[in-house]
């Protein structure tokens, strides 16, 4: 396994982050235990979850929420030495109940959500506490006051963001600086060859402020995993529609991967790892076999010519702002 620093911090994490969104909804507890065992054995020390994972992702149905955290907590309690072997991250923001204060980033909800996550995870601290989305209503003075208190209490070590815009990151860091607080150290964003919009402003902002990018959906929901070679009649209508939308690009992409002698999924992950601002793509395997397959991307090297051809197949937004759309 290869390791890198989490943004500008001195914390070292594996180049892949184990995503656990499937735990509880798709993956049962015994299988999740097997996946986490295999991840730790392979050298992955970065585990990511969220308080809302494990239940239906709708605000009017709270049953099942927290199941992913509970599964991780049960795994940690089986062998308490594991806790000091992993960097554990979770998130706050999403609705965790039907009450008016059971969501978002008020100091009230941050405090309660953190306590609930600690209880479910069966731990006394969260290594990386991520805001799952920007809260357009709550002021940064309130958010940072709540986060700084958690850090002071030793319940949280680092704070990260997820699904933020570039200017959200800049505003957050400016507010943190006035409190002599470290602020954000990472940003978890949608990023893959089919979704490159964050190259416009989010990545430049992260690079400037010293945040590590943690890409979610690195395979574009499966599109970049060799989807044409796996076509059959069992796919959902929405997925078939998506495949048809991108079919010319997918054909060119899978042809390039075949020419390279590499699996499409490995090339997609290697492309992300090539970006120095990327800390660790999130891989969310449903089985131990899928996890083992993802690790092969660490050994894939992409030449400048290959990177250029990937840009031609999957063009980004045209560069960074403002040059992407102005002079």
PDB file of C-alpha atoms in Angstrom:
ATOM      1  CA  UNK A   1       0.000   0.000   0.000  1.00  0.00           C
ATOM      2  CA  UNK A   2       1.105   3.563  -0.716  1.00  0.00           C
ATOM      3  CA  UNK A   3       0.517   6.362   1.794  1.00  0.00           C
ATOM      4  CA  UNK A   4       0.267  10.130   1.539  1.00  0.00           C
ATOM      5  CA  UNK A   5      -0.522  13.092   3.756  1.00  0.00           C
ATOM      6  CA  UNK A   6      -4.097  14.206   4.309  1.00  0.00           C
ATOM      7  CA  UNK A   7      -3.940  17.649   2.751  1.00  0.00           C
ATOM      8  CA  UNK A   8      -1.510  19.938   4.571  1.00  0.00           C
ATOM      9  CA  UNK A   9      -1.657  17.889   7.792  1.00  0.00           C
ATOM     10  CA  UNK A  10       1.019  15.589   9.165  1.00  0.00           C
ATOM     11  CA  UNK A  11      -1.446  12.680   9.110  1.00  0.00           C
ATOM     12  CA  UNK A  12      -0.621   9.824   6.754  1.00  0.00           C
ATOM     13  CA  UNK A  13      -3.447   7.908   5.098  1.00  0.00           C
ATOM     14  CA  UNK A  14      -3.577   5.151   2.502  1.00  0.00           C
ATOM     15  CA  UNK A  15      -3.968   6.130  -1.149  1.00  0.00           C
ATOM     16  CA  UNK A  16      -7.346   4.419  -1.137  1.00  0.00           C
ATOM     17  CA  UNK A  17     -10.135   5.190   1.310  1.00  0.00           C
ATOM     18  CA  UNK A  18     -12.590   2.433   2.221  1.00  0.00           C
ATOM     19  CA  UNK A  19     -16.123   3.705   1.655  1.00  0.00           C
ATOM     20  CA  UNK A  20     -18.846   2.073   3.734  1.00  0.00           C
ATOM     21  CA  UNK A  21     -22.048   3.559   2.330  1.00  0.00           C
ATOM     22  CA  UNK A  22     -23.183   0.072   1.273  1.00  0.00           C
ATOM     23  CA  UNK A  23     -22.879  -1.296   4.813  1.00  0.00           C
ATOM     24  CA  UNK A  24     -26.361  -1.984   6.130  1.00  0.00           C
ATOM     25  CA  UNK A  25     -28.241  -1.377   2.874  1.00  0.00           C
ATOM     26  CA  UNK A  26     -26.480  -3.696   0.431  1.00  0.00           C
ATOM     27  CA  UNK A  27     -23.780  -5.371   2.510  1.00  0.00           C
ATOM     28  CA  UNK A  28     -24.708  -7.274   5.670  1.00  0.00           C
ATOM     29  CA  UNK A  29     -22.606  -7.123   8.832  1.00  0.00           C
ATOM     30  CA  UNK A  30     -20.650 -10.398   8.386  1.00  0.00           C
ATOM     31  CA  UNK A  31     -19.674  -9.429   4.828  1.00  0.00           C
ATOM     32  CA  UNK A  32     -18.785  -5.908   5.993  1.00  0.00           C
ATOM     33  CA  UNK A  33     -16.530  -7.404   8.675  1.00  0.00           C
ATOM     34  CA  UNK A  34     -14.769  -9.477   5.999  1.00  0.00           C
ATOM     35  CA  UNK A  35     -14.274  -6.414   3.792  1.00  0.00           C
ATOM     36  CA  UNK A  36     -12.865  -4.331   6.662  1.00  0.00           C
ATOM     37  CA  UNK A  37     -10.541  -7.170   7.685  1.00  0.00           C
ATOM     38  CA  UNK A  38      -9.269  -7.442   4.122  1.00  0.00           C
ATOM     39  CA  UNK A  39      -8.867  -3.666   3.821  1.00  0.00           C
ATOM     40  CA  UNK A  40      -6.795  -3.479   6.991  1.00  0.00           C
ATOM     41  CA  UNK A  41      -4.721  -6.482   5.937  1.00  0.00           C
ATOM     42  CA  UNK A  42      -4.013  -4.806   2.586  1.00  0.00           C
ATOM     43  CA  UNK A  43      -2.735  -1.666   4.301  1.00  0.00           C
ATOM     44  CA  UNK A  44      -5.801   0.553   3.892  1.00  0.00           C
ATOM     45  CA  UNK A  45      -5.949   2.653   7.057  1.00  0.00           C
ATOM     46  CA  UNK A  46      -8.501   5.272   5.916  1.00  0.00           C
ATOM     47  CA  UNK A  47     -12.162   4.378   6.589  1.00  0.00           C
ATOM     48  CA  UNK A  48     -15.028   6.676   5.586  1.00  0.00           C
ATOM     49  CA  UNK A  49     -18.664   6.626   6.638  1.00  0.00           C
ATOM     50  CA  UNK A  50     -21.494   9.049   7.492  1.00  0.00           C
ATOM     51  CA  UNK A  51     -24.119   9.195  10.194  1.00  0.00           C
ATOM     52  CA  UNK A  52     -26.877   8.827   7.598  1.00  0.00           C
ATOM     53  CA  UNK A  53     -25.430   5.751   5.857  1.00  0.00           C
ATOM     54  CA  UNK A  54     -27.287   2.487   6.231  1.00  0.00           C
ATOM     55  CA  UNK A  55     -30.836   3.736   5.818  1.00  0.00           C
ATOM     56  CA  UNK A  56     -32.970   5.137   3.022  1.00  0.00           C
ATOM     57  CA  UNK A  57     -31.551   8.469   1.897  1.00  0.00           C
ATOM     58  CA  UNK A  58     -34.778  10.433   2.301  1.00  0.00           C
ATOM     59  CA  UNK A  59     -35.580  13.051   4.955  1.00  0.00           C
ATOM     60  CA  UNK A  60     -38.958  11.558   5.891  1.00  0.00           C
ATOM     61  CA  UNK A  61     -37.677   8.060   6.726  1.00  0.00           C
ATOM     62  CA  UNK A  62     -35.229   7.843   9.616  1.00  0.00           C
ATOM     63  CA  UNK A  63     -35.196   4.090  10.179  1.00  0.00           C
ATOM     64  CA  UNK A  64     -31.882   2.465   9.392  1.00  0.00           C
ATOM     65  CA  UNK A  65     -29.854   5.663   9.693  1.00  0.00           C
ATOM     66  CA  UNK A  66     -26.589   5.073  11.501  1.00  0.00           C
ATOM     67  CA  UNK A  67     -26.340   1.403  10.576  1.00  0.00           C
ATOM     68  CA  UNK A  68     -23.022   1.808   8.756  1.00  0.00           C
ATOM     69  CA  UNK A  69     -21.507   3.484  11.824  1.00  0.00           C
ATOM     70  CA  UNK A  70     -22.922   0.766  14.054  1.00  0.00           C
ATOM     71  CA  UNK A  71     -21.375  -1.971  11.903  1.00  0.00           C
ATOM     72  CA  UNK A  72     -17.985  -0.258  12.059  1.00  0.00           C
ATOM     73  CA  UNK A  73     -18.386   0.161  15.811  1.00  0.00           C
ATOM     74  CA  UNK A  74     -19.164  -3.525  16.236  1.00  0.00           C
ATOM     75  CA  UNK A  75     -16.104  -4.409  14.166  1.00  0.00           C
ATOM     76  CA  UNK A  76     -13.888  -2.132  16.243  1.00  0.00           C
ATOM     77  CA  UNK A  77     -15.220  -3.549  19.510  1.00  0.00           C
ATOM     78  CA  UNK A  78     -14.263  -7.090  18.466  1.00  0.00           C
ATOM     79  CA  UNK A  79     -10.601  -6.042  18.604  1.00  0.00           C
ATOM     80  CA  UNK A  80      -9.969  -2.699  20.290  1.00  0.00           C
ATOM     81  CA  UNK A  81      -6.421  -2.529  18.875  1.00  0.00           C
ATOM     82  CA  UNK A  82      -7.948  -1.821  15.451  1.00  0.00           C
ATOM     83  CA  UNK A  83      -9.009   1.669  16.475  1.00  0.00           C
ATOM     84  CA  UNK A  84      -5.407   2.888  16.597  1.00  0.00           C
ATOM     85  CA  UNK A  85      -4.686   1.291  13.220  1.00  0.00           C
ATOM     86  CA  UNK A  86      -7.220   3.298  11.229  1.00  0.00           C
ATOM     87  CA  UNK A  87      -8.047   6.905  10.431  1.00  0.00           C
ATOM     88  CA  UNK A  88     -11.798   7.037  10.990  1.00  0.00           C
ATOM     89  CA  UNK A  89     -13.924   9.639   9.230  1.00  0.00           C
ATOM     90  CA  UNK A  90     -17.639  10.300   9.346  1.00  0.00           C
ATOM     91  CA  UNK A  91     -19.995  13.130   8.391  1.00  0.00           C
ATOM     92  CA  UNK A  92     -22.651  15.473   9.755  1.00  0.00           C
ATOM     93  CA  UNK A  93     -25.441  17.442   8.034  1.00  0.00           C
ATOM     94  CA  UNK A  94     -28.043  15.027   6.677  1.00  0.00           C
ATOM     95  CA  UNK A  95     -31.403  14.542   8.456  1.00  0.00           C
ATOM     96  CA  UNK A  96     -31.126  12.008  11.289  1.00  0.00           C
ATOM     97  CA  UNK A  97     -34.700  12.335  12.465  1.00  0.00           C
ATOM     98  CA  UNK A  98     -37.939  14.199  11.826  1.00  0.00           C
ATOM     99  CA  UNK A  99     -37.332  17.065  14.244  1.00  0.00           C
ATOM    100  CA  UNK A 100     -36.534  20.588  13.012  1.00  0.00           C
ATOM    101  CA  UNK A 101     -33.044  20.464  14.571  1.00  0.00           C
ATOM    102  CA  UNK A 102     -32.153  16.913  13.468  1.00  0.00           C
ATOM    103  CA  UNK A 103     -30.219  18.170  10.445  1.00  0.00           C
ATOM    104  CA  UNK A 104     -27.792  20.712   8.994  1.00  0.00           C
ATOM    105  CA  UNK A 105     -24.922  22.494  10.768  1.00  0.00           C
ATOM    106  CA  UNK A 106     -26.279  24.396  13.751  1.00  0.00           C
ATOM    107  CA  UNK A 107     -24.114  24.130  16.855  1.00  0.00           C
ATOM    108  CA  UNK A 108     -27.060  22.294  18.410  1.00  0.00           C
ATOM    109  CA  UNK A 109     -27.084  19.593  15.737  1.00  0.00           C
ATOM    110  CA  UNK A 110     -23.295  19.308  15.399  1.00  0.00           C
ATOM    111  CA  UNK A 111     -22.953  18.605  19.128  1.00  0.00           C
ATOM    112  CA  UNK A 112     -25.726  16.009  19.205  1.00  0.00           C
ATOM    113  CA  UNK A 113     -24.719  14.387  15.912  1.00  0.00           C
ATOM    114  CA  UNK A 114     -21.127  13.995  17.089  1.00  0.00           C
ATOM    115  CA  UNK A 115     -22.190  12.388  20.366  1.00  0.00           C
ATOM    116  CA  UNK A 116     -24.493   9.999  18.499  1.00  0.00           C
ATOM    117  CA  UNK A 117     -21.772   9.055  16.009  1.00  0.00           C
ATOM    118  CA  UNK A 118     -19.273   8.400  18.805  1.00  0.00           C
ATOM    119  CA  UNK A 119     -21.790   6.116  20.493  1.00  0.00           C
ATOM    120  CA  UNK A 120     -22.550   4.162  17.320  1.00  0.00           C
ATOM    121  CA  UNK A 121     -18.865   3.914  16.367  1.00  0.00           C
ATOM    122  CA  UNK A 122     -17.973   2.788  19.904  1.00  0.00           C
ATOM    123  CA  UNK A 123     -15.033   5.179  20.064  1.00  0.00           C
ATOM    124  CA  UNK A 124     -14.070   8.279  22.012  1.00  0.00           C
ATOM    125  CA  UNK A 125     -12.950  10.345  19.022  1.00  0.00           C
ATOM    126  CA  UNK A 126     -13.456  10.892  15.299  1.00  0.00           C
ATOM    127  CA  UNK A 127     -10.277  11.468  13.307  1.00  0.00           C
ATOM    128  CA  UNK A 128     -11.901  13.397  10.437  1.00  0.00           C
ATOM    129  CA  UNK A 129     -15.310  14.991  10.961  1.00  0.00           C
ATOM    130  CA  UNK A 130     -16.723  16.130   7.615  1.00  0.00           C
ATOM    131  CA  UNK A 131     -19.551  18.512   6.876  1.00  0.00           C
ATOM    132  CA  UNK A 132     -21.609  16.553   4.342  1.00  0.00           C
ATOM    133  CA  UNK A 133     -22.884  19.662   2.547  1.00  0.00           C
ATOM    134  CA  UNK A 134     -22.714  23.419   2.825  1.00  0.00           C
ATOM    135  CA  UNK A 135     -25.316  24.915   5.184  1.00  0.00           C
ATOM    136  CA  UNK A 136     -26.488  28.116   3.509  1.00  0.00           C
ATOM    137  CA  UNK A 137     -28.218  29.351   6.663  1.00  0.00           C
ATOM    138  CA  UNK A 138     -25.842  28.776   9.578  1.00  0.00           C
ATOM    139  CA  UNK A 139     -23.010  31.348   9.927  1.00  0.00           C
ATOM    140  CA  UNK A 140     -19.409  30.201   9.996  1.00  0.00           C
ATOM    141  CA  UNK A 141     -18.915  31.794  13.413  1.00  0.00           C
ATOM    142  CA  UNK A 142     -21.390  29.281  14.834  1.00  0.00           C
ATOM    143  CA  UNK A 143     -20.049  26.305  12.891  1.00  0.00           C
ATOM    144  CA  UNK A 144     -16.420  26.920  13.814  1.00  0.00           C
ATOM    145  CA  UNK A 145     -17.294  27.571  17.443  1.00  0.00           C
ATOM    146  CA  UNK A 146     -18.986  24.163  17.600  1.00  0.00           C
ATOM    147  CA  UNK A 147     -16.160  22.386  15.765  1.00  0.00           C
ATOM    148  CA  UNK A 148     -13.438  24.079  17.817  1.00  0.00           C
ATOM    149  CA  UNK A 149     -15.143  22.926  21.005  1.00  0.00           C
ATOM    150  CA  UNK A 150     -15.199  19.319  19.755  1.00  0.00           C
ATOM    151  CA  UNK A 151     -11.495  19.568  18.930  1.00  0.00           C
ATOM    152  CA  UNK A 152     -10.767  21.081  22.346  1.00  0.00           C
ATOM    153  CA  UNK A 153     -12.666  18.218  23.998  1.00  0.00           C
ATOM    154  CA  UNK A 154     -10.645  15.653  22.023  1.00  0.00           C
ATOM    155  CA  UNK A 155     -13.751  14.268  20.320  1.00  0.00           C
ATOM    156  CA  UNK A 156     -12.614  15.407  16.849  1.00  0.00           C
ATOM    157  CA  UNK A 157      -9.069  15.742  15.500  1.00  0.00           C
ATOM    158  CA  UNK A 158      -9.523  17.220  12.009  1.00  0.00           C
ATOM    159  CA  UNK A 159     -12.429  18.857  10.161  1.00  0.00           C
ATOM    160  CA  UNK A 160     -13.253  18.338   6.494  1.00  0.00           C
ATOM    161  CA  UNK A 161     -15.945  19.297   4.001  1.00  0.00           C
ATOM    162  CA  UNK A 162     -17.906  17.456   1.349  1.00  0.00           C
ATOM    163  CA  UNK A 163     -19.755  18.755  -1.713  1.00  0.00           C
ATOM    164  CA  UNK A 164     -18.503  22.317  -1.130  1.00  0.00           C
ATOM    165  CA  UNK A 165     -17.890  24.886  -3.829  1.00  0.00           C
ATOM    166  CA  UNK A 166     -14.538  26.625  -4.225  1.00  0.00           C
ATOM    167  CA  UNK A 167     -15.806  29.862  -2.684  1.00  0.00           C
ATOM    168  CA  UNK A 168     -17.354  27.939   0.235  1.00  0.00           C
ATOM    169  CA  UNK A 169     -13.896  26.577   1.024  1.00  0.00           C
ATOM    170  CA  UNK A 170     -12.318  30.025   0.772  1.00  0.00           C
ATOM    171  CA  UNK A 171     -14.988  31.573   3.021  1.00  0.00           C
ATOM    172  CA  UNK A 172     -14.666  28.770   5.561  1.00  0.00           C
ATOM    173  CA  UNK A 173     -10.906  29.133   5.745  1.00  0.00           C
ATOM    174  CA  UNK A 174     -11.078  32.897   6.128  1.00  0.00           C
ATOM    175  CA  UNK A 175     -13.512  32.516   9.036  1.00  0.00           C
ATOM    176  CA  UNK A 176     -11.379  29.819  10.656  1.00  0.00           C
ATOM    177  CA  UNK A 177      -8.296  32.021  10.442  1.00  0.00           C
ATOM    178  CA  UNK A 178      -9.984  34.743  12.502  1.00  0.00           C
ATOM    179  CA  UNK A 179     -10.351  32.180  15.308  1.00  0.00           C
ATOM    180  CA  UNK A 180      -6.759  30.890  14.940  1.00  0.00           C
ATOM    181  CA  UNK A 181      -8.354  27.570  14.013  1.00  0.00           C
ATOM    182  CA  UNK A 182      -6.928  25.152  11.451  1.00  0.00           C
ATOM    183  CA  UNK A 183     -10.203  24.936   9.546  1.00  0.00           C
ATOM    184  CA  UNK A 184     -10.714  22.458   6.721  1.00  0.00           C
ATOM    185  CA  UNK A 185      -8.075  19.875   5.808  1.00  0.00           C
ATOM    186  CA  UNK A 186      -9.956  17.936   3.128  1.00  0.00           C
ATOM    187  CA  UNK A 187     -12.822  18.130   0.654  1.00  0.00           C
ATOM    188  CA  UNK A 188     -14.811  15.086  -0.459  1.00  0.00           C
ATOM    189  CA  UNK A 189     -16.163  15.726  -3.961  1.00  0.00           C
ATOM    190  CA  UNK A 190     -17.738  13.955  -6.882  1.00  0.00           C
ATOM    191  CA  UNK A 191     -14.777  13.474  -9.203  1.00  0.00           C
ATOM    192  CA  UNK A 192     -14.049  11.031 -11.992  1.00  0.00           C
ATOM    193  CA  UNK A 193     -13.338  11.046 -15.733  1.00  0.00           C
ATOM    194  CA  UNK A 194     -17.024  11.618 -16.504  1.00  0.00           C
ATOM    195  CA  UNK A 195     -17.471  14.350 -13.867  1.00  0.00           C
ATOM    196  CA  UNK A 196     -14.632  16.893 -13.914  1.00  0.00           C
ATOM    197  CA  UNK A 197     -16.403  20.129 -13.012  1.00  0.00           C
ATOM    198  CA  UNK A 198     -14.454  20.529  -9.752  1.00  0.00           C
ATOM    199  CA  UNK A 199     -11.339  21.206 -11.851  1.00  0.00           C
ATOM    200  CA  UNK A 200     -12.796  24.656 -12.535  1.00  0.00           C
ATOM    201  CA  UNK A 201     -12.680  26.103  -8.991  1.00  0.00           C
ATOM    202  CA  UNK A 202     -12.808  23.453  -6.248  1.00  0.00           C
ATOM    203  CA  UNK A 203      -9.440  21.857  -6.999  1.00  0.00           C
ATOM    204  CA  UNK A 204      -7.632  25.227  -7.322  1.00  0.00           C
ATOM    205  CA  UNK A 205      -9.186  26.318  -4.021  1.00  0.00           C
ATOM    206  CA  UNK A 206      -8.151  23.087  -2.315  1.00  0.00           C
ATOM    207  CA  UNK A 207      -4.617  23.383  -3.662  1.00  0.00           C
ATOM    208  CA  UNK A 208      -4.333  26.984  -2.452  1.00  0.00           C
ATOM    209  CA  UNK A 209      -5.720  26.288   1.020  1.00  0.00           C
ATOM    210  CA  UNK A 210      -3.963  22.961   1.502  1.00  0.00           C
ATOM    211  CA  UNK A 211      -6.962  20.625   1.396  1.00  0.00           C
ATOM    212  CA  UNK A 212      -6.697  17.055   0.141  1.00  0.00           C
ATOM    213  CA  UNK A 213      -9.344  15.936  -2.359  1.00  0.00           C
ATOM    214  CA  UNK A 214     -11.175  12.713  -1.493  1.00  0.00           C
ATOM    215  CA  UNK A 215     -13.096  11.748  -4.660  1.00  0.00           C
ATOM    216  CA  UNK A 216     -16.374   9.915  -4.282  1.00  0.00           C
ATOM    217  CA  UNK A 217     -17.889   7.827  -7.093  1.00  0.00           C
ATOM    218  CA  UNK A 218     -14.456   7.419  -8.736  1.00  0.00           C
ATOM    219  CA  UNK A 219     -15.894   4.986 -11.295  1.00  0.00           C
ATOM    220  CA  UNK A 220     -18.850   7.151 -12.251  1.00  0.00           C
ATOM    221  CA  UNK A 221     -21.428   4.807 -10.777  1.00  0.00           C
ATOM    222  CA  UNK A 222     -19.882   1.876 -12.647  1.00  0.00           C
ATOM    223  CA  UNK A 223     -19.656   3.524 -16.073  1.00  0.00           C
ATOM    224  CA  UNK A 224     -15.852   3.494 -15.951  1.00  0.00           C
ATOM    225  CA  UNK A 225     -15.628  -0.097 -14.770  1.00  0.00           C
ATOM    226  CA  UNK A 226     -15.838  -1.733 -18.196  1.00  0.00           C
ATOM    227  CA  UNK A 227     -19.590  -1.405 -18.467  1.00  0.00           C
ATOM    228  CA  UNK A 228     -19.775  -2.250 -22.191  1.00  0.00           C
ATOM    229  CA  UNK A 229     -17.935  -5.499 -21.653  1.00  0.00           C
ATOM    230  CA  UNK A 230     -20.462  -6.441 -18.986  1.00  0.00           C
ATOM    231  CA  UNK A 231     -23.639  -5.507 -20.837  1.00  0.00           C
ATOM    232  CA  UNK A 232     -26.597  -7.787 -20.269  1.00  0.00           C
ATOM    233  CA  UNK A 233     -30.352  -7.553 -20.001  1.00  0.00           C
ATOM    234  CA  UNK A 234     -30.521  -7.114 -16.230  1.00  0.00           C
ATOM    235  CA  UNK A 235     -29.492  -3.457 -15.965  1.00  0.00           C
ATOM    236  CA  UNK A 236     -31.905  -0.800 -14.745  1.00  0.00           C
ATOM    237  CA  UNK A 237     -33.498   1.374 -17.406  1.00  0.00           C
ATOM    238  CA  UNK A 238     -31.750   4.459 -15.950  1.00  0.00           C
ATOM    239  CA  UNK A 239     -28.342   2.794 -16.285  1.00  0.00           C
ATOM    240  CA  UNK A 240     -29.059   1.675 -19.854  1.00  0.00           C
ATOM    241  CA  UNK A 241     -30.027   5.259 -20.707  1.00  0.00           C
ATOM    242  CA  UNK A 242     -26.774   6.517 -19.219  1.00  0.00           C
ATOM    243  CA  UNK A 243     -24.742   3.960 -21.159  1.00  0.00           C
ATOM    244  CA  UNK A 244     -26.373   5.030 -24.420  1.00  0.00           C
ATOM    245  CA  UNK A 245     -25.673   8.688 -23.604  1.00  0.00           C
ATOM    246  CA  UNK A 246     -21.957   8.003 -23.248  1.00  0.00           C
ATOM    247  CA  UNK A 247     -21.621   5.043 -25.632  1.00  0.00           C
ATOM    248  CA  UNK A 248     -19.184   6.648 -28.145  1.00  0.00           C
ATOM    249  CA  UNK A 249     -16.915   7.806 -25.318  1.00  0.00           C
ATOM    250  CA  UNK A 250     -17.197   4.481 -23.507  1.00  0.00           C
ATOM    251  CA  UNK A 251     -16.261   2.599 -26.672  1.00  0.00           C
ATOM    252  CA  UNK A 252     -13.191   4.790 -27.147  1.00  0.00           C
ATOM    253  CA  UNK A 253     -12.294   4.518 -23.465  1.00  0.00           C
ATOM    254  CA  UNK A 254     -12.574   0.744 -23.228  1.00  0.00           C
ATOM    255  CA  UNK A 255     -10.663   0.398 -26.485  1.00  0.00           C
ATOM    256  CA  UNK A 256      -7.830   2.508 -25.035  1.00  0.00           C
ATOM    257  CA  UNK A 257      -7.806   0.406 -21.860  1.00  0.00           C
ATOM    258  CA  UNK A 258      -7.603  -2.777 -23.928  1.00  0.00           C
ATOM    259  CA  UNK A 259      -4.718  -1.276 -25.877  1.00  0.00           C
ATOM    260  CA  UNK A 260      -2.951  -0.547 -22.578  1.00  0.00           C
ATOM    261  CA  UNK A 261      -3.668  -4.055 -21.320  1.00  0.00           C
ATOM    262  CA  UNK A 262      -5.371  -2.647 -18.219  1.00  0.00           C
ATOM    263  CA  UNK A 263      -8.846  -2.980 -16.764  1.00  0.00           C
ATOM    264  CA  UNK A 264     -11.027   0.137 -17.257  1.00  0.00           C
ATOM    265  CA  UNK A 265     -11.655   0.492 -13.516  1.00  0.00           C
ATOM    266  CA  UNK A 266      -7.918   0.441 -12.802  1.00  0.00           C
ATOM    267  CA  UNK A 267      -7.249   3.139 -15.400  1.00  0.00           C
ATOM    268  CA  UNK A 268     -10.009   5.341 -13.950  1.00  0.00           C
ATOM    269  CA  UNK A 269      -8.575   5.041 -10.439  1.00  0.00           C
ATOM    270  CA  UNK A 270      -5.001   5.521 -11.647  1.00  0.00           C
ATOM    271  CA  UNK A 271      -6.082   8.720 -13.419  1.00  0.00           C
ATOM    272  CA  UNK A 272      -7.359  10.135 -10.118  1.00  0.00           C
ATOM    273  CA  UNK A 273      -4.223   9.064  -8.254  1.00  0.00           C
ATOM    274  CA  UNK A 274      -2.131  10.900 -10.849  1.00  0.00           C
ATOM    275  CA  UNK A 275      -3.492  14.248  -9.591  1.00  0.00           C
ATOM    276  CA  UNK A 276      -1.248  15.531  -6.746  1.00  0.00           C
ATOM    277  CA  UNK A 277      -4.199  17.283  -5.037  1.00  0.00           C
ATOM    278  CA  UNK A 278      -6.042  13.950  -4.702  1.00  0.00           C
ATOM    279  CA  UNK A 279      -5.424  12.271  -1.364  1.00  0.00           C
ATOM    280  CA  UNK A 280      -7.410   9.065  -1.760  1.00  0.00           C
ATOM    281  CA  UNK A 281     -10.318   7.982  -3.956  1.00  0.00           C
ATOM    282  CA  UNK A 282     -13.137   6.307  -2.042  1.00  0.00           C
ATOM    283  CA  UNK A 283     -13.668   2.700  -3.056  1.00  0.00           C
ATOM    284  CA  UNK A 284     -16.925   1.185  -1.864  1.00  0.00           C
ATOM    285  CA  UNK A 285     -16.664  -2.550  -2.504  1.00  0.00           C
ATOM    286  CA  UNK A 286     -19.652  -4.795  -1.955  1.00  0.00           C
ATOM    287  CA  UNK A 287     -17.444  -7.867  -1.717  1.00  0.00           C
ATOM    288  CA  UNK A 288     -13.896  -8.753  -0.722  1.00  0.00           C
ATOM    289  CA  UNK A 289     -13.158  -9.607  -4.357  1.00  0.00           C
ATOM    290  CA  UNK A 290     -14.118  -6.094  -5.500  1.00  0.00           C
ATOM    291  CA  UNK A 291     -11.759  -4.621  -2.898  1.00  0.00           C
ATOM    292  CA  UNK A 292      -8.849  -6.766  -4.086  1.00  0.00           C
ATOM    293  CA  UNK A 293      -9.537  -5.736  -7.680  1.00  0.00           C
ATOM    294  CA  UNK A 294      -9.416  -2.016  -6.808  1.00  0.00           C
ATOM    295  CA  UNK A 295      -5.936  -2.306  -5.305  1.00  0.00           C
ATOM    296  CA  UNK A 296      -4.457  -3.220  -8.696  1.00  0.00           C
ATOM    297  CA  UNK A 297      -4.786   0.414  -9.769  1.00  0.00           C
ATOM    298  CA  UNK A 298      -1.867   1.315  -7.504  1.00  0.00           C
ATOM    299  CA  UNK A 299       0.449  -0.394  -9.978  1.00  0.00           C
ATOM    300  CA  UNK A 300      -0.927   1.293 -13.109  1.00  0.00           C
ATOM    301  CA  UNK A 301       1.273   4.012 -14.589  1.00  0.00           C
ATOM    302  CA  UNK A 302      -0.205   6.412 -17.150  1.00  0.00           C
ATOM    303  CA  UNK A 303       2.108   8.039 -19.703  1.00  0.00           C
ATOM    304  CA  UNK A 304       1.687  11.675 -20.829  1.00  0.00           C
ATOM    305  CA  UNK A 305       0.313  10.383 -24.138  1.00  0.00           C
ATOM    306  CA  UNK A 306      -2.276   8.245 -22.356  1.00  0.00           C
ATOM    307  CA  UNK A 307      -3.310  11.164 -20.149  1.00  0.00           C
ATOM    308  CA  UNK A 308      -3.733  13.297 -23.266  1.00  0.00           C
ATOM    309  CA  UNK A 309      -5.920  10.665 -24.912  1.00  0.00           C
ATOM    310  CA  UNK A 310      -8.039  10.375 -21.772  1.00  0.00           C
ATOM    311  CA  UNK A 311      -8.537  14.156 -21.875  1.00  0.00           C
ATOM    312  CA  UNK A 312      -9.681  13.859 -25.479  1.00  0.00           C
ATOM    313  CA  UNK A 313     -12.197  11.137 -24.626  1.00  0.00           C
ATOM    314  CA  UNK A 314     -13.394  12.695 -21.371  1.00  0.00           C
ATOM    315  CA  UNK A 315     -12.760  16.472 -21.667  1.00  0.00           C
ATOM    316  CA  UNK A 316     -12.889  18.560 -18.512  1.00  0.00           C
ATOM    317  CA  UNK A 317     -14.330  22.072 -18.125  1.00  0.00           C
ATOM    318  CA  UNK A 318     -11.451  23.543 -20.115  1.00  0.00           C
ATOM    319  CA  UNK A 319      -9.021  24.167 -17.296  1.00  0.00           C
ATOM    320  CA  UNK A 320      -9.181  26.305 -14.175  1.00  0.00           C
ATOM    321  CA  UNK A 321     -11.150  29.491 -13.655  1.00  0.00           C
ATOM    322  CA  UNK A 322     -11.088  32.087 -15.015  1.00  0.00           C
ATOM    323  CA  UNK A 323      -8.906  31.041 -17.964  1.00  0.00           C
ATOM    324  CA  UNK A 324     -11.348  28.217 -18.768  1.00  0.00           C
ATOM    325  CA  UNK A 325     -13.931  30.759 -19.855  1.00  0.00           C
ATOM    326  CA  UNK A 326     -12.082  34.073 -20.105  1.00  0.00           C
ATOM    327  CA  UNK A 327      -8.639  35.352 -21.021  1.00  0.00           C
TER     328      UNK A 327
END
